Amino acid sequence: MSKSSQLFNKAKNLIPGGVNSPVRAFRSVNLDPLFIASGKGSKIKDADGNEYIDYVGSWGPLILGHAQDEILEAIRKAAEKGTSFGAPTEMEIQIAEKIIEMVPSVEMVRLVNSGTEATMSALRLARGYTGKNKMIKFEGCYHGHGDSFLIKAGSGALTLGEPNSPGVPADFARNTLTADFNNADSVEQIFKEYSDDIACVIVEPIAGNMGVIPPDKGFLEKLRQLCDHYKCILIFDEVMTGFRVHPGGAQAIYNITPDLTTMGKVIGGGLPVAAYGGKKEIMEQVSPAGPVYQAGTLSGNPLAVAAGLKTLEIISRPGYFDQLNKKALNFFKSTKNLIKKKGWPLSLNYVNSMGCLYFKAGGVSNFSDAIQSDTNKFADFFGQLIERGVYIAPSQFEAMFISSAHSEEDLDNTAKIIKSTLEKIL
Ligand SMILES: *Cc1c(COP(=O)(O)O)cnc(C)c1O
């Protein structure tokens, strides 16, 4: 038995399912998870000493790759000065300035420790600011594990939703309304029905938790218009897309100004940092400036902020995104051409350095398209890639991330492995 499988068996007695976050358990690909021993640059090594080219990147944060030298140095320097104070530090001002400079809609920002906290806090703020209760979200988008977000659509477009985890009171479902991604009409209908009690619309401007689904032309514009019309808050959940698809996030690509933005993943450079920010008038409602309560013992932690700030500085250097995107787009475009040439029943979606290969023909533009994918074929694909040293997320519905640590050689080798694997299994 491999060392990873031995460790997994041991972990299952101590940690629920053997993991500290469910998708890590490899359930949907019917394998034991790999236990990771180390990472450097584009590569990781498992507990058995096998090496992989890594396209998970800790689920998005590692845009610079693993154990990047400047990040390590920043963390080391910060650690020597003390790991936590629970008091303000100057670096928190620097990272706030940097975020505000980079993200067009953000005038004021509060740091938290995870994307889940960022979205929960942004939702509370939207409710506190508007005095309204309901939220519209989209089927297939993910906003962390807060109670209000773990609600799935009920049957029929206008009915209320239902909890998708035990432990979430059905009462929460009354305030969470679910629309279809890339379908602004479905949002408009909900607005018409509940117009006087909708506090906010929350959306991943590029959906990254049902694979990768870019917004159709006009979809985000229409959300902005509806929110203006009904005086409700538009929240862009850019926990995945922020500092990833563009230095200013998806909002800079599509040129839409949300009222609030949630950020995470890349913002911490691999350490736990997340944030929510937006219009000053709204953010000033957060305590202690205003009455909407939100707090955190380790928020703005010096090690985490040091890693995050250094990451934001590095990706702001001239040419950084041009180079990363060029490399990534070459890879995705040539894979897409190959699929077309071969006539394979696959769809490849991508935006700059994030992408998803769906085992489904004919394109994917919303949740109901995505779930038509052949997840058994995906599991075959995944298993073969692991055998051949390529590590992608163990689920059809996750993005793959290319980092600036991936070399042309890494990408060429990966393209070859993907091609021969697909030839074998399709
Ligand atoms: C990852 C993610 C979250 C949750 O962030 P955590 O740090 O895992 O709590 C929220 N929203 C989006 C869009 C994400 O991709």
Coordinates of C-alpha atoms and ligand atoms in Angstrom, one line a residue:
M1 CA 0.0 0.0 0.0
S2 CA 1.3 3.5 -0.8
K3 CA 2.4 5.8 2.0
S4 CA -0.4 8.2 1.0
S5 CA -3.0 5.4 1.4
Q6 CA -1.5 4.4 4.8
L7 CA -1.7 8.0 6.0
F8 CA -5.2 8.4 4.7
N9 CA -6.3 5.3 6.6
K10 CA -4.8 6.7 9.8
A11 CA -6.3 10.2 9.1
K12 CA -9.8 8.8 8.7
N13 CA -9.8 7.8 12.4
L14 CA -8.8 11.2 13.5
I15 CA -10.3 13.7 11.1
P16 CA -13.7 13.4 9.5
G17 CA -13.2 11.7 6.2
G18 CA -9.5 12.0 6.7
V19 CA -9.4 15.6 5.4
N20 CA -9.9 19.1 6.5
S21 CA -11.9 20.1 3.5
P22 CA -14.2 17.6 1.6
V23 CA -13.0 17.9 -2.0
R24 CA -9.5 16.9 -0.9
A25 CA -10.7 13.3 -0.2
F26 CA -10.8 12.4 -4.0
R27 CA -14.3 10.9 -3.5
S28 CA -15.6 11.9 -7.0
V29 CA -12.6 10.2 -8.7
N30 CA -12.8 7.0 -6.5
L31 CA -9.2 7.1 -5.4
D32 CA -7.3 7.7 -2.2
P33 CA -6.0 11.2 -1.9
L34 CA -2.3 11.9 -2.3
F35 CA -0.7 13.2 0.8
I36 CA 1.6 16.0 -0.2
A37 CA 5.1 16.3 1.4
S38 CA 6.5 19.3 -0.4
G39 CA 6.3 21.8 -3.3
K40 CA 8.7 24.0 -5.2
G41 CA 7.8 26.1 -8.2
S42 CA 5.4 24.3 -10.5
K43 CA 5.9 20.9 -8.9
I44 CA 4.7 19.0 -5.8
K45 CA 6.0 15.7 -4.3
D46 CA 3.7 13.2 -2.5
A47 CA 4.5 11.2 0.6
D48 CA 5.8 8.4 -1.6
G49 CA 8.3 10.6 -3.4
N50 CA 6.3 10.9 -6.7
E51 CA 6.6 14.2 -8.4
Y52 CA 3.7 16.0 -10.2
I53 CA 3.3 19.1 -12.2
D54 CA 0.7 20.9 -10.1
Y55 CA -2.3 22.7 -11.7
V56 CA -4.3 23.0 -8.4
G57 CA -2.0 25.6 -6.8
S58 CA -3.7 25.2 -3.4
W59 CA -7.1 25.8 -5.3
G60 CA -5.9 29.1 -6.7
P61 CA -3.7 31.1 -4.3
L62 CA -0.3 30.0 -5.7
I63 CA -0.2 32.2 -8.8
L64 CA 3.6 32.4 -8.2
G65 CA 4.0 28.6 -7.7
H66 CA 5.1 26.8 -4.5
A67 CA 7.6 28.2 -2.0
Q68 CA 8.5 31.2 -4.1
D69 CA 11.8 32.7 -2.8
E70 CA 10.6 36.3 -2.3
I71 CA 7.5 35.1 -0.5
L72 CA 9.5 32.9 1.8
E73 CA 11.8 35.8 2.6
A74 CA 8.9 38.1 3.3
I75 CA 7.3 35.5 5.7
R76 CA 10.7 34.9 7.4
K77 CA 11.3 38.6 7.9
A78 CA 7.8 39.1 9.4
A79 CA 8.1 36.0 11.6
E80 CA 11.2 37.3 13.2
K81 CA 9.4 40.4 14.4
G82 CA 6.6 38.4 16.0
T83 CA 3.8 36.2 14.6
S84 CA 0.7 38.0 15.9
F85 CA -0.3 41.0 18.0
G86 CA -4.0 41.5 17.6
A87 CA -3.1 45.1 17.2
P88 CA -2.8 47.3 14.1
T89 CA 0.4 47.1 12.2
E90 CA 1.8 49.4 9.4
M91 CA 1.8 46.5 6.9
E92 CA -2.0 46.4 7.0
I93 CA -2.1 50.0 5.7
Q94 CA 0.3 49.0 2.9
I95 CA -1.8 46.0 1.8
A96 CA -5.0 48.1 2.0
E97 CA -3.4 50.8 -0.2
K98 CA -2.3 48.1 -2.6
I99 CA -5.7 46.5 -2.9
I100 CA -7.4 49.8 -3.4
E101 CA -4.9 50.8 -6.0
M102 CA -5.4 47.5 -7.9
V103 CA -9.1 46.8 -7.7
P104 CA -11.1 49.6 -9.4
S105 CA -14.3 49.5 -7.3
V106 CA -12.6 49.2 -3.9
E107 CA -12.3 52.4 -1.9
M108 CA -12.1 50.9 1.6
V109 CA -11.3 47.3 2.6
R110 CA -11.4 45.0 5.7
L111 CA -9.2 42.0 6.0
V112 CA -10.5 38.6 7.2
N113 CA -9.0 35.1 7.2
S114 CA -11.0 33.1 4.6
G115 CA -13.2 33.5 1.6
T116 CA -16.1 32.2 3.6
E117 CA -15.7 34.9 6.2
A118 CA -15.4 37.5 3.4
T119 CA -18.7 36.5 1.8
M120 CA -20.6 36.1 5.1
S121 CA -19.4 39.6 6.2
A122 CA -20.3 41.2 2.8
L123 CA -23.8 39.7 3.1
R124 CA -24.3 41.0 6.6
L125 CA -23.0 44.4 5.5
A126 CA -25.4 44.5 2.5
R127 CA -28.3 43.6 4.7
G128 CA -27.2 46.2 7.4
Y129 CA -26.8 48.9 4.8
T130 CA -30.0 48.4 2.9
G131 CA -32.2 47.2 5.8
K132 CA -33.4 44.4 3.6
N133 CA -33.1 40.6 4.1
K134 CA -33.0 38.5 0.9
M135 CA -30.1 37.6 -1.3
I136 CA -30.0 36.4 -4.9
K137 CA -27.3 34.0 -5.8
F138 CA -26.7 31.7 -8.8
E139 CA -26.9 28.0 -9.1
G140 CA -23.5 26.5 -9.4
C141 CA -21.7 29.5 -7.9
Y142 CA -19.9 28.8 -4.6
H143 CA -19.4 31.4 -1.9
G144 CA -18.0 29.4 1.0
H145 CA -19.8 27.4 3.6
G146 CA -21.8 30.1 5.4
D147 CA -25.4 29.0 6.2
S148 CA -27.1 31.5 3.9
F149 CA -25.1 30.3 0.9
L150 CA -25.7 26.6 1.4
I151 CA -29.2 26.8 -0.1
K152 CA -30.0 25.1 -3.4
A153 CA -32.8 26.1 -5.8
G154 CA -36.2 24.6 -5.0
S155 CA -38.3 23.1 -7.7
G156 CA -39.7 25.8 -10.1
A157 CA -38.0 29.1 -10.8
L158 CA -39.9 31.2 -8.3
T159 CA -40.2 28.9 -5.4
L160 CA -38.0 29.3 -2.4
G161 CA -34.9 27.2 -2.0
E162 CA -34.0 24.5 0.4
P163 CA -30.9 23.8 2.6
N164 CA -28.3 21.6 0.9
S165 CA -26.7 20.5 4.2
P166 CA -28.3 19.2 7.4
G167 CA -27.7 21.8 10.1
V168 CA -28.8 24.7 7.9
P169 CA -32.2 25.8 9.3
A170 CA -35.0 25.8 6.7
D171 CA -35.6 29.4 7.8
F172 CA -32.4 30.5 6.1
A173 CA -33.9 29.3 2.8
R174 CA -36.6 32.0 2.9
N175 CA -33.9 34.6 2.4
T176 CA -31.8 33.0 -0.2
L177 CA -33.2 33.1 -3.8
T178 CA -31.4 31.2 -6.6
A179 CA -31.2 32.3 -10.2
D180 CA -29.5 30.8 -13.3
F181 CA -26.0 32.0 -14.2
N182 CA -26.0 33.8 -17.6
N183 CA -29.7 34.2 -17.4
A184 CA -30.6 37.8 -16.4
D185 CA -34.3 37.1 -17.0
S186 CA -34.3 34.7 -14.2
V187 CA -32.9 37.4 -11.9
E188 CA -35.4 40.0 -13.2
Q189 CA -38.3 37.6 -12.4
I190 CA -37.1 37.2 -8.8
F191 CA -36.7 41.0 -8.5
K192 CA -40.3 41.4 -9.7
E193 CA -41.6 38.9 -7.1
Y194 CA -39.6 40.1 -4.1
S195 CA -38.6 43.6 -5.1
D196 CA -38.9 45.4 -1.7
D197 CA -36.9 42.9 0.3
I198 CA -33.7 42.1 -1.8
A199 CA -30.6 43.3 -0.1
C200 CA -28.0 42.0 -2.6
V201 CA -27.1 40.0 -5.6
I202 CA -23.9 37.9 -5.2
V203 CA -22.2 36.5 -8.2
E204 CA -18.8 35.0 -9.3
P205 CA -18.3 37.3 -12.3
I206 CA -16.5 34.3 -13.9
A207 CA -18.0 31.2 -12.3
G208 CA -15.1 29.1 -11.1
N209 CA -16.8 26.5 -8.9
M210 CA -18.7 24.7 -11.6
G211 CA -15.6 24.4 -13.8
V212 CA -14.9 27.7 -15.5
I213 CA -17.8 29.7 -17.0
P214 CA -17.3 33.2 -18.3
P215 CA -20.2 35.6 -18.2
D216 CA -22.2 36.0 -21.5
K217 CA -22.0 39.4 -23.1
G218 CA -24.4 41.7 -21.2
F219 CA -25.1 39.4 -18.3
L220 CA -23.1 41.4 -15.7
E221 CA -24.2 44.7 -17.1
K222 CA -27.8 43.6 -16.7
L223 CA -27.1 42.6 -13.0
R224 CA -25.7 46.1 -12.4
Q225 CA -28.8 47.7 -14.0
L226 CA -31.2 45.6 -11.9
C227 CA -29.3 46.3 -8.7
D228 CA -29.4 50.1 -9.5
H229 CA -33.1 50.0 -10.3
Y230 CA -34.1 48.0 -7.2
K231 CA -31.5 49.8 -5.0
C232 CA -29.8 46.7 -3.9
I233 CA -26.1 45.9 -3.5
L234 CA -24.2 44.1 -6.2
I235 CA -21.5 41.8 -4.7
F236 CA -18.8 40.4 -7.0
D237 CA -17.3 37.3 -5.3
E238 CA -13.8 37.5 -6.7
V239 CA -12.3 35.2 -4.1
M240 CA -11.1 33.1 -7.1
T241 CA -10.9 35.6 -9.9
G242 CA -9.4 38.5 -8.0
F243 CA -5.7 39.1 -8.8
R244 CA -5.9 36.0 -11.0
V245 CA -7.6 36.8 -14.3
H246 CA -6.4 40.5 -14.2
P247 CA -4.6 42.6 -11.6
G248 CA -8.0 44.3 -11.0
G249 CA -10.0 41.1 -11.1
A250 CA -12.8 40.1 -13.4
Q251 CA -14.5 43.5 -12.8
A252 CA -11.5 45.2 -14.6
I253 CA -11.9 42.8 -17.6
Y254 CA -15.6 43.4 -18.1
N255 CA -15.6 46.9 -16.8
I256 CA -18.4 46.6 -14.3
T257 CA -18.3 48.4 -10.9
P258 CA -19.8 46.2 -8.1
D259 CA -20.7 47.9 -4.8
L260 CA -18.8 45.3 -2.8
T261 CA -16.1 42.8 -3.7
T262 CA -15.0 39.7 -1.8
M263 CA -11.4 38.6 -2.3
G264 CA -9.3 35.6 -1.1
K265 CA -6.9 33.0 -2.5
V266 CA -4.2 34.9 -4.4
I267 CA -4.5 37.9 -2.0
G268 CA -2.8 35.8 0.7
G269 CA -0.1 34.2 -1.5
G270 CA -0.8 30.9 0.1
L271 CA -1.4 32.1 3.6
P272 CA -4.8 32.7 5.1
V273 CA -5.9 36.2 4.0
A274 CA -9.2 37.3 2.5
A275 CA -10.9 40.6 2.3
Y276 CA -14.1 42.5 1.5
G277 CA -14.2 46.0 0.2
G278 CA -16.1 48.5 -1.9
K279 CA -17.7 51.9 -1.8
K280 CA -16.6 54.0 1.2
E281 CA -20.2 54.9 2.1
I282 CA -21.0 51.2 2.5
M283 CA -17.8 50.1 4.1
E284 CA -18.1 52.8 6.7
Q285 CA -21.1 50.9 8.1
V286 CA -18.6 48.2 9.4
S287 CA -17.8 48.4 13.1
P288 CA -16.2 50.3 14.7
A289 CA -16.8 53.0 12.1
G290 CA -20.4 51.9 11.9
P291 CA -22.9 49.5 13.4
V292 CA -22.5 46.3 11.4
Y293 CA -20.4 44.0 13.5
Q294 CA -17.5 41.9 12.2
A295 CA -14.3 41.0 13.9
G296 CA -11.3 38.6 13.9
T297 CA -8.6 37.6 16.4
L298 CA -6.1 36.8 13.7
S299 CA -7.4 39.2 11.0
G300 CA -4.5 41.1 9.4
N301 CA -2.0 38.6 10.8
P302 CA 1.5 39.8 10.1
L303 CA 2.8 36.6 8.4
A304 CA -0.2 36.3 6.2
V305 CA -0.2 40.0 5.3
A306 CA 3.5 39.8 4.5
A307 CA 3.0 37.0 2.1
G308 CA -0.1 38.7 0.6
L309 CA 1.5 42.1 0.2
K310 CA 4.6 40.6 -1.5
T311 CA 2.4 38.6 -3.9
L312 CA 0.5 41.7 -4.9
E313 CA 3.7 43.6 -5.4
I314 CA 5.2 40.9 -7.6
I315 CA 2.1 40.5 -9.8
S316 CA 2.0 44.3 -10.2
R317 CA 5.4 44.3 -11.9
P318 CA 5.4 45.4 -15.5
G319 CA 4.8 42.5 -17.8
Y320 CA 3.8 40.0 -15.1
F321 CA 0.3 39.3 -16.4
D322 CA 1.2 39.6 -20.0
Q323 CA 3.7 36.8 -19.7
L324 CA 1.5 34.6 -17.5
N325 CA -1.6 35.0 -19.8
K326 CA 0.4 34.5 -23.0
K327 CA 1.7 31.2 -21.7
A328 CA -1.7 30.1 -20.4
L329 CA -3.6 31.2 -23.5
N330 CA -1.1 29.3 -25.7
F331 CA -1.8 26.2 -23.7
F332 CA -5.5 26.5 -23.7
K333 CA -5.9 27.6 -27.3
S334 CA -3.8 24.7 -28.7
T335 CA -5.7 22.2 -26.5
K336 CA -9.0 23.7 -27.8
N337 CA -7.7 23.4 -31.4
L338 CA -6.8 19.8 -30.8
I339 CA -10.3 19.0 -29.5
K340 CA -11.8 20.6 -32.5
K341 CA -9.5 18.8 -35.0
K342 CA -10.2 15.4 -33.4
G343 CA -13.9 16.1 -33.0
W344 CA -13.8 15.0 -29.4
P345 CA -17.0 15.4 -27.3
L346 CA -15.4 17.9 -24.9
S347 CA -15.7 21.5 -24.1
L348 CA -12.8 23.7 -22.9
N349 CA -13.6 27.0 -21.2
Y350 CA -10.9 29.4 -20.0
V351 CA -10.2 32.9 -19.0
N352 CA -6.5 33.7 -19.0
S353 CA -4.7 31.4 -16.5
M354 CA -7.8 29.5 -15.3
G355 CA -9.6 26.9 -17.3
C356 CA -11.7 23.7 -17.3
L357 CA -12.0 20.8 -19.6
Y358 CA -15.5 19.4 -19.5
F359 CA -16.4 15.9 -20.6
K360 CA -19.4 17.2 -22.5
A361 CA -19.8 18.3 -26.1
G362 CA -21.4 21.5 -27.3
G363 CA -20.2 24.1 -24.8
V364 CA -21.0 24.9 -21.1
S365 CA -22.5 28.2 -20.1
N366 CA -24.4 27.4 -16.9
F367 CA -24.9 24.8 -14.2
S368 CA -27.4 22.6 -16.1
D369 CA -24.8 22.3 -18.9
A370 CA -22.0 21.6 -16.5
I371 CA -23.8 18.7 -14.7
Q372 CA -24.3 16.9 -18.1
S373 CA -20.6 16.2 -18.1
D374 CA -19.5 12.6 -18.0
T375 CA -17.9 12.4 -14.5
N376 CA -16.9 8.7 -15.0
K377 CA -14.8 9.7 -18.0
F378 CA -13.4 12.6 -16.0
A379 CA -12.4 10.1 -13.2
D380 CA -10.6 8.0 -15.8
F381 CA -8.8 11.0 -17.2
F382 CA -7.8 12.2 -13.7
G383 CA -6.4 8.7 -12.7
Q384 CA -4.3 8.6 -15.9
L385 CA -2.9 12.1 -15.4
I386 CA -1.9 11.2 -11.8
E387 CA -0.2 8.1 -13.1
R388 CA 1.8 10.2 -15.5
G389 CA 2.8 13.0 -13.1
V390 CA 0.1 15.7 -13.8
Y391 CA -2.0 16.8 -10.8
I392 CA -5.3 18.5 -11.5
A393 CA -8.2 19.1 -9.2
P394 CA -10.0 15.7 -8.4
S395 CA -13.4 16.9 -9.6
Q396 CA -14.9 17.7 -13.0
F397 CA -16.3 20.9 -11.5
E398 CA -13.1 22.6 -10.5
A399 CA -10.8 25.0 -12.3
M400 CA -7.2 24.3 -13.3
F401 CA -4.7 27.1 -12.6
I402 CA -1.5 28.0 -14.5
S403 CA 1.1 29.9 -12.5
S404 CA 4.0 32.0 -13.4
A405 CA 6.2 29.1 -12.1
H406 CA 5.0 26.8 -14.9
S407 CA 7.7 26.7 -17.6
E408 CA 7.0 26.2 -21.3
E409 CA 8.4 22.8 -20.9
D410 CA 5.9 21.9 -18.1
L411 CA 3.1 23.1 -20.3
D412 CA 4.3 21.3 -23.4
N413 CA 4.8 18.0 -21.5
T414 CA 1.3 18.4 -20.0
A415 CA -0.2 19.0 -23.4
K416 CA 1.4 15.8 -24.7
I417 CA 0.2 13.8 -21.7
I418 CA -3.3 15.2 -22.0
K419 CA -3.4 14.4 -25.7
S420 CA -2.3 10.8 -25.4
T421 CA -4.6 10.2 -22.4
L422 CA -7.6 11.5 -24.3
E423 CA -6.7 9.4 -27.3
K424 CA -6.7 6.4 -25.0
I425 CA -9.9 7.0 -23.1
L426 CA -12.2 8.6 -25.7
Ligands
LIG1 C1 -12.8 29.5 -2.6 C2 -14.0 30.3 -2.7 C3 -14.7 30.8 -1.6 C4 -14.4 30.3 -0.2 O1 -13.1 30.7 0.3 P1 -12.5 29.8 1.5 O2 -11.2 30.6 1.8 O3 -12.3 28.4 1.0 O4 -13.4 30.0 2.7 C5 -15.7 31.7 -1.7 N1 -16.0 32.2 -3.0 C6 -15.3 31.7 -4.1 C7 -15.7 32.3 -5.4 C8 -14.3 30.8 -4.0 O5 -13.7 30.4 -5.1

